[in-house]
Structure formats: C-alpha cells, structure tokens
Amino acid sequence: DGKVSEGGLNVTLTIRLLMHGKVKHFLLPKGETVKKMREESGARINISEGTCPERIVTITGPTDAIFKAFSMIALKFEEDINASMTNSSVTSKPPVTLRLVVPASQCGSLIGKGGSKIKEIRESTGAQVQVAGDMLPNSTERAVTISGTPDAIIQCVKQICVVMLESPPKGATIPYRPKPASAPIIFAGGQAFTIQGQYAIPHPDLTKLHQLAMQHPPFTPLGQTTPGFPGLDATTPTSSHELTIPNDLIGCIIGRQGSKINEIRQMSGAQIKIANATEGSAERQVTITGSPANISLAQYLINAR
C-alpha cells in the first residue's frame, strides 16, 4: 500500500543526494567504504561521474535498504566530523548535514499546508529540515537540507520517504545535473585568460568585464573621494546584490584566512560582505556592492569558485 513499515515492506524507492567537495572522497566508486555500504545495506548506490566538485549519489532499493544506507552515510559523516575536530580548536560540534534532491512537485507535500508537515518532521525527529525556495539550475528539482545527529537524520529520512511514497511526483521531472568545475582564470596585462592544460586561452567576455571593473574603483563612503582617482566622488552609480551560499561551500569562497574572498574583492573591485552564520540556517547571506560591472564580475568569480 505504499506505506513504509519497520517490518520492511518491499517498496522500491530512489533517493538522490547532493554531495560536495571533500565529503565525496569516501563515496568514490573505487573506495572501500561505498563497496561496504552496498554490501551491508543491499541498496544500489551510484555516484555521478565527471570533474564536477558536486556529485549526485543515487540510492535505490527497498525502503529498509535505503534507511540502512543512510544510516551508514550519516555515521561516516559523523566519523569525519569527529576526526576533523581532534586537532582543531573548535569546541562546538557541527551537525551532520546532508542535501537531498527532491522533485519540486513533491516539495509541497513535504512542506504541508502552512508549513505543518515540515514542522511536524522537525519536532518529531529533532532534525533541522530546510526546503530551498528555488529550483536547482536547469532542473525541476529542489535541494532539501537536513542536519542533526545521525539518529535524527535517519528518522527524518524515514518520514521524507513516507511523504514521497504517498505523493508521487507530478508530470515529468528534469533531474539536476552538476556542471563541471570552471577552468581557473588569470588576469594579466588587462586581459582575462582561462587555463586549459598548459595553455592560457584569451577570454574576451571576461576581459570586457575585467576592464569595466577596473574603470570603476571600489565604492567609497559618501562624500569621500578616492585617492588616485581625482574628481571621482560618491556619485558613481552603485547598487547592491544579495545571494545565498550554502554553509558547506562558504569555506572555498573565503579561502585560508580570507585569501580567496580578498582576491575576488581585488579582481572585481566590489565590496563583498558575508553575513555571520545564523543558528538553524544552512545558508549564508552574501552582499555585493559596487557598479553593475563590479557586481557581475564578483558574481562570476564566486560562481567559478
């Protein structure tokens, strides 16, 4: 009848997980960990190929096999967190965080009327659950971020599975496919180049953006003129643009001791502010201020990271 039972009704289900960066190391096809997970859970676990920093992990099988696989993944994440904390000065332990990819047509049932279902899942499992407002690029799927203790995550996945079985997707689903990582960019002699293998390839679109950005120095406080730019006052048209970045990606944008974000500020000529993490939120607010050219170049560089 499509209900999920602890007794293990043989309902086959597919759950897609979005993994990023370092966390994918243990799930690479040659890894022993994923082999062990497949054998012990009985679930089919496939990892998307490619050079992307993001990978899609597809877990298919009877509901019991899916819960077992998730239990092993959550415990592996917990293990990694514990290992990373042993030599670190961080005192509060971060929660285990997983991002599911769910067809947008099922997200309404997951949220429930006036948010009632998602509230019930949060309260009964103790996990944090957030459904992204926007669809993932070029797809009809949304990211659902769940975080908490491994046990809270397992309980949460069980409840999400029930909702997905009771409310199948409507219409065709265009699955999210991660895009390959952008080639590194260098700016030299007023021109932009992308690095491909051993060669630097001129990139005219980026060169235009770079030259525009260089004409508009960073925004200065009202009433102050910028040294080195005589006659330029605060009348340069400036605007602000806001974007949200998942917590698990913010590190690669900030870089070691802020090295990357400072590089992006210098290259784009934009002011970039990253809001502090708010409790219970899986995302950080980033505000970019400057001329339209500064902003578009800063956005491009952030996306490339």
Tab-separated table of C-alpha atoms in Angstrom:
chain	number	residue	atom	x	y	z
A	1	ASP	CA	0.000	0.000	0.000
A	2	GLY	CA	2.996	2.256	-0.331
A	3	LYS	CA	3.389	2.708	3.428
A	4	VAL	CA	6.845	2.442	4.939
A	5	SER	CA	6.977	-0.071	7.760
A	6	GLU	CA	9.751	-1.108	10.094
A	7	GLY	CA	8.903	-4.671	9.031
A	8	GLY	CA	10.322	-3.817	5.627
A	9	LEU	CA	7.511	-3.741	3.103
A	10	ASN	CA	9.214	-4.206	-0.253
A	11	VAL	CA	8.594	-0.765	-1.699
A	12	THR	CA	11.378	0.297	-4.032
A	13	LEU	CA	12.330	3.930	-3.842
A	14	THR	CA	15.096	6.159	-5.209
A	15	ILE	CA	16.600	8.973	-3.150
A	16	ARG	CA	19.113	11.392	-4.640
A	17	LEU	CA	21.801	13.068	-2.531
A	18	LEU	CA	23.908	16.062	-3.495
A	19	MET	CA	27.473	15.865	-2.214
A	20	HIS	CA	30.200	18.424	-2.469
A	21	GLY	CA	33.947	18.713	-2.273
A	22	LYS	CA	35.780	16.765	0.391
A	23	VAL	CA	32.779	14.765	1.556
A	24	LYS	CA	32.689	12.786	-1.667
A	25	HIS	CA	36.092	11.149	-1.067
A	26	PHE	CA	34.645	8.142	0.731
A	27	LEU	CA	31.955	7.605	-1.882
A	28	LEU	CA	34.195	7.390	-4.936
A	29	PRO	CA	33.496	4.160	-6.844
A	30	LYS	CA	36.948	2.683	-6.114
A	31	GLY	CA	36.560	3.409	-2.403
A	32	GLU	CA	36.179	0.540	0.021
A	33	THR	CA	33.562	2.478	2.003
A	34	VAL	CA	30.952	2.584	-0.749
A	35	LYS	CA	31.537	-1.097	-1.557
A	36	LYS	CA	30.898	-1.946	2.101
A	37	MET	CA	27.793	0.279	2.100
A	38	ARG	CA	26.372	-1.502	-0.959
A	39	GLU	CA	27.036	-4.943	0.509
A	40	GLU	CA	25.732	-4.234	4.006
A	41	SER	CA	22.660	-2.182	3.076
A	42	GLY	CA	21.568	-4.106	-0.012
A	43	ALA	CA	20.842	-0.772	-1.723
A	44	ARG	CA	22.133	0.181	-5.158
A	45	ILE	CA	24.423	3.207	-4.714
A	46	ASN	CA	25.603	5.065	-7.813
A	47	ILE	CA	27.795	8.173	-7.959
A	48	SER	CA	27.647	10.590	-10.890
A	49	GLU	CA	30.819	10.765	-12.966
A	50	GLY	CA	32.659	13.863	-14.109
A	51	THR	CA	35.051	16.559	-12.999
A	52	CYS	CA	32.421	18.459	-11.026
A	53	PRO	CA	33.047	19.468	-7.428
A	54	GLU	CA	29.463	18.282	-6.867
A	55	ARG	CA	28.339	14.682	-7.226
A	56	ILE	CA	24.881	13.159	-7.239
A	57	VAL	CA	24.639	9.973	-5.188
A	58	THR	CA	21.616	7.867	-6.184
A	59	ILE	CA	20.405	5.328	-3.635
A	60	THR	CA	17.797	2.813	-4.839
A	61	GLY	CA	16.234	-0.179	-3.152
A	62	PRO	CA	13.562	-1.351	-0.742
A	63	THR	CA	12.881	1.235	1.971
A	64	ASP	CA	14.754	-0.789	4.611
A	65	ALA	CA	17.875	-0.904	2.412
A	66	ILE	CA	17.655	2.877	1.896
A	67	PHE	CA	17.420	3.519	5.649
A	68	LYS	CA	20.418	1.244	6.249
A	69	ALA	CA	22.452	3.055	3.566
A	70	PHE	CA	21.530	6.455	5.028
A	71	SER	CA	22.397	5.259	8.489
A	72	MET	CA	25.879	4.245	7.262
A	73	ILE	CA	26.374	7.539	5.377
A	74	ALA	CA	25.305	9.643	8.396
A	75	LEU	CA	27.624	7.679	10.702
A	76	LYS	CA	30.510	8.066	8.223
A	77	PHE	CA	29.913	11.846	8.162
A	78	GLU	CA	29.852	11.874	11.971
A	79	GLU	CA	33.159	9.972	11.984
A	80	ASP	CA	34.686	12.543	9.602
A	81	ILE	CA	33.469	15.434	11.804
A	82	ASN	CA	34.969	13.798	14.907
A	83	ALA	CA	38.272	13.219	13.091
A	84	SER	CA	38.434	16.824	11.878
A	85	MET	CA	37.772	18.099	15.425
A	86	THR	CA	40.611	16.195	17.096
A	87	ASN	CA	43.315	18.687	16.055
A	88	SER	CA	41.049	21.723	15.843
A	89	SER	CA	40.269	24.466	18.340
A	90	VAL	CA	36.529	24.273	17.560
A	91	THR	CA	34.618	23.383	20.704
A	92	SER	CA	31.023	23.044	19.470
A	93	LYS	CA	30.466	20.030	17.257
A	94	PRO	CA	28.842	20.796	13.901
A	95	PRO	CA	25.794	18.672	12.997
A	96	VAL	CA	25.857	16.086	10.212
A	97	THR	CA	24.364	17.766	7.121
A	98	LEU	CA	23.006	16.026	4.025
A	99	ARG	CA	21.377	17.602	0.967
A	100	LEU	CA	18.665	15.616	-0.759
A	101	VAL	CA	17.485	16.439	-4.273
A	102	VAL	CA	13.683	16.206	-4.454
A	103	PRO	CA	11.334	16.843	-7.423
A	104	ALA	CA	9.753	20.275	-6.884
A	105	SER	CA	6.284	18.734	-7.402
A	106	GLN	CA	6.778	16.724	-4.179
A	107	CYS	CA	8.100	19.616	-2.102
A	108	GLY	CA	4.597	20.997	-1.452
A	109	SER	CA	3.599	17.749	0.295
A	110	LEU	CA	6.862	17.804	2.232
A	111	ILE	CA	6.220	21.352	3.473
A	112	GLY	CA	2.496	20.748	4.100
A	113	LYS	CA	-0.279	23.292	4.427
A	114	GLY	CA	1.150	26.416	6.033
A	115	GLY	CA	4.367	24.508	6.783
A	116	SER	CA	2.565	21.992	9.004
A	117	LYS	CA	4.270	18.830	7.652
A	118	ILE	CA	7.826	20.156	7.777
A	119	LYS	CA	7.172	21.463	11.316
A	120	GLU	CA	5.905	18.022	12.360
A	121	ILE	CA	9.024	16.337	10.866
A	122	ARG	CA	11.339	18.811	12.655
A	123	GLU	CA	9.583	18.344	16.008
A	124	SER	CA	9.275	14.553	15.898
A	125	THR	CA	12.840	13.863	14.698
A	126	GLY	CA	14.854	16.741	16.197
A	127	ALA	CA	16.496	17.308	12.793
A	128	GLN	CA	16.670	20.662	11.029
A	129	VAL	CA	14.933	20.482	7.629
A	130	GLN	CA	15.002	23.227	5.003
A	131	VAL	CA	13.479	23.173	1.525
A	132	ALA	CA	15.198	25.555	-0.904
A	133	GLY	CA	12.896	28.195	-2.380
A	134	ASP	CA	14.439	27.995	-5.861
A	135	MET	CA	14.866	25.034	-8.147
A	136	LEU	CA	18.387	23.778	-8.810
A	137	PRO	CA	19.817	25.133	-12.111
A	138	ASN	CA	18.319	23.673	-15.332
A	139	SER	CA	16.119	21.223	-13.432
A	140	THR	CA	12.721	20.824	-11.779
A	141	GLU	CA	14.271	19.648	-8.502
A	142	ARG	CA	14.906	21.426	-5.222
A	143	ALA	CA	17.530	20.865	-2.560
A	144	VAL	CA	16.259	19.693	0.832
A	145	THR	CA	18.910	20.164	3.528
A	146	ILE	CA	18.682	18.025	6.643
A	147	SER	CA	21.038	18.327	9.590
A	148	GLY	CA	21.286	16.912	13.083
A	149	THR	CA	22.635	13.824	14.842
A	150	PRO	CA	22.899	10.623	12.744
A	151	ASP	CA	19.837	9.241	14.555
A	152	ALA	CA	17.769	12.383	13.904
A	153	ILE	CA	18.768	12.215	10.230
A	154	ILE	CA	17.680	8.560	9.870
A	155	GLN	CA	14.284	9.333	11.476
A	156	CYS	CA	13.949	12.355	9.216
A	157	VAL	CA	14.764	10.354	6.044
A	158	LYS	CA	12.130	7.777	7.061
A	159	GLN	CA	9.467	10.469	7.279
A	160	ILE	CA	10.551	12.069	3.986
A	161	CYS	CA	10.310	8.620	2.312
A	162	VAL	CA	6.736	8.227	3.580
A	163	VAL	CA	5.797	11.608	2.087
A	164	MET	CA	7.481	10.762	-1.239
A	165	LEU	CA	5.686	7.418	-1.468
A	166	GLU	CA	2.302	8.931	-0.600
A	167	SER	CA	2.697	11.868	-3.016
A	168	PRO	CA	4.438	10.672	-6.202
A	169	PRO	CA	5.941	13.373	-8.476
A	170	LYS	CA	3.511	15.058	-10.856
A	171	GLY	CA	4.482	15.474	-14.511
A	172	ALA	CA	7.980	14.967	-15.884
A	173	THR	CA	10.968	15.638	-13.635
A	174	ILE	CA	14.055	17.248	-15.164
A	175	PRO	CA	16.852	15.936	-12.908
A	176	TYR	CA	19.573	18.241	-11.650
A	177	ARG	CA	22.972	17.552	-13.214
A	178	PRO	CA	26.002	19.261	-11.655
A	179	LYS	CA	28.036	21.373	-14.074
A	180	PRO	CA	31.785	20.715	-14.498
A	181	ALA	CA	34.100	22.905	-12.454
A	182	SER	CA	35.093	26.147	-14.169
A	183	ALA	CA	38.617	26.428	-15.537
A	184	PRO	CA	40.937	28.658	-13.460
A	185	ILE	CA	41.076	32.299	-14.580
A	186	ILE	CA	44.049	34.668	-14.591
A	187	PHE	CA	44.124	38.368	-15.371
A	188	ALA	CA	47.278	39.713	-16.994
A	189	GLY	CA	48.016	42.888	-18.940
A	190	GLY	CA	44.359	43.945	-18.791
A	191	GLN	CA	43.215	40.667	-20.360
A	192	ALA	CA	41.464	37.614	-18.933
A	193	PHE	CA	42.632	34.092	-19.732
A	194	THR	CA	41.219	30.694	-18.793
A	195	ILE	CA	43.769	27.991	-18.052
A	196	GLN	CA	43.285	24.797	-20.050
A	197	GLY	CA	46.044	22.246	-19.515
A	198	GLN	CA	49.323	24.054	-20.114
A	199	TYR	CA	47.780	26.880	-22.157
A	200	ALA	CA	46.249	30.244	-21.278
A	201	ILE	CA	43.299	30.869	-23.626
A	202	PRO	CA	42.159	34.528	-24.034
A	203	HIS	CA	38.580	35.002	-22.786
A	204	PRO	CA	37.037	38.107	-24.454
A	205	ASP	CA	33.818	38.219	-22.358
A	206	LEU	CA	35.744	38.145	-19.111
A	207	THR	CA	38.278	40.654	-20.459
A	208	LYS	CA	35.402	43.121	-21.066
A	209	LEU	CA	34.077	42.562	-17.541
A	210	HIS	CA	37.576	42.912	-16.084
A	211	GLN	CA	38.264	46.163	-17.977
A	212	LEU	CA	34.889	47.574	-16.928
A	213	ALA	CA	35.571	46.653	-13.320
A	214	MET	CA	38.994	48.293	-13.443
A	215	GLN	CA	37.390	51.561	-14.668
A	216	HIS	CA	35.124	51.614	-11.610
A	217	PRO	CA	37.215	51.517	-8.438
A	218	PRO	CA	35.620	50.071	-5.279
A	219	PHE	CA	32.726	52.044	-3.847
A	220	THR	CA	33.843	54.653	-1.297
A	221	PRO	CA	31.763	56.036	1.599
A	222	LEU	CA	29.615	59.053	0.802
A	223	GLY	CA	31.422	62.369	0.498
A	224	GLN	CA	34.905	60.863	0.261
A	225	THR	CA	36.951	60.985	-2.912
A	226	THR	CA	39.179	58.099	-3.824
A	227	PRO	CA	42.914	58.852	-3.722
A	228	GLY	CA	44.455	58.280	-7.144
A	229	PHE	CA	41.153	58.932	-8.915
A	230	PRO	CA	40.907	62.757	-8.926
A	231	GLY	CA	37.447	64.143	-9.420
A	232	LEU	CA	35.699	60.830	-8.744
A	233	ASP	CA	33.200	61.276	-5.948
A	234	ALA	CA	30.404	59.200	-4.499
A	235	THR	CA	28.156	59.881	-7.499
A	236	THR	CA	29.413	56.710	-9.278
A	237	PRO	CA	26.211	54.648	-9.664
A	238	THR	CA	26.348	51.763	-7.252
A	239	SER	CA	23.914	49.059	-6.357
A	240	SER	CA	23.766	46.016	-4.145
A	241	HIS	CA	23.124	42.400	-4.987
A	242	GLU	CA	22.394	39.630	-2.486
A	243	LEU	CA	22.953	35.921	-2.857
A	244	THR	CA	22.788	32.951	-0.520
A	245	ILE	CA	25.558	30.391	-0.371
A	246	PRO	CA	25.297	27.001	1.399
A	247	ASN	CA	27.378	26.789	4.586
A	248	ASP	CA	29.322	23.823	3.228
A	249	LEU	CA	30.575	25.927	0.279
A	250	ILE	CA	31.381	29.160	2.097
A	251	GLY	CA	34.884	27.956	3.080
A	252	CYS	CA	36.056	27.597	-0.513
A	253	ILE	CA	34.871	31.158	-1.255
A	254	ILE	CA	36.528	32.704	1.824
A	255	GLY	CA	39.764	30.694	1.441
A	256	ARG	CA	42.516	30.301	4.016
A	257	GLN	CA	42.449	33.360	6.329
A	258	GLY	CA	40.235	35.169	3.814
A	259	SER	CA	42.729	34.881	0.932
A	260	LYS	CA	40.162	33.922	-1.751
A	261	ILE	CA	37.498	36.483	-0.837
A	262	ASN	CA	40.157	39.225	-0.767
A	263	GLU	CA	41.339	38.128	-4.214
A	264	ILE	CA	37.732	38.305	-5.514
A	265	ARG	CA	37.331	41.781	-3.945
A	266	GLN	CA	40.543	42.982	-5.613
A	267	MET	CA	39.783	41.484	-9.031
A	268	SER	CA	36.179	42.664	-9.183
A	269	GLY	CA	36.542	45.998	-7.380
A	270	ALA	CA	33.314	45.198	-5.488
A	271	GLN	CA	32.655	45.306	-1.756
A	272	ILE	CA	31.648	41.832	-0.555
A	273	LYS	CA	30.148	41.202	2.873
A	274	ILE	CA	29.459	37.712	4.197
A	275	ALA	CA	26.905	37.602	7.000
A	276	ASN	CA	27.640	35.530	10.090
A	277	ALA	CA	26.111	32.079	10.252
A	278	THR	CA	22.653	32.084	11.820
A	279	GLU	CA	21.635	29.179	14.006
A	280	GLY	CA	19.496	26.626	12.235
A	281	SER	CA	20.215	28.017	8.781
A	282	ALA	CA	22.160	26.011	6.209
A	283	GLU	CA	22.958	29.119	4.170
A	284	ARG	CA	24.890	32.379	4.483
A	285	GLN	CA	23.857	35.745	3.047
A	286	VAL	CA	26.419	37.466	0.804
A	287	THR	CA	26.005	41.139	-0.168
A	288	ILE	CA	27.944	42.512	-3.149
A	289	THR	CA	28.089	46.307	-3.572
A	290	GLY	CA	29.559	48.273	-6.457
A	291	SER	CA	28.919	49.260	-10.058
A	292	PRO	CA	26.970	46.794	-12.248
A	293	ALA	CA	30.291	45.682	-13.811
A	294	ASN	CA	31.910	45.150	-10.386
A	295	ILE	CA	28.910	43.107	-9.246
A	296	SER	CA	28.733	40.902	-12.351
A	297	LEU	CA	32.463	40.153	-12.183
A	298	ALA	CA	32.274	39.389	-8.428
A	299	GLN	CA	29.304	37.056	-9.072
A	300	TYR	CA	31.173	35.321	-11.865
A	301	LEU	CA	34.250	34.797	-9.688
A	302	ILE	CA	32.152	33.500	-6.745
A	303	ASN	CA	30.364	31.022	-9.057
A	304	ALA	CA	33.701	29.943	-10.538
A	305	ARG	CA	34.987	29.159	-7.012
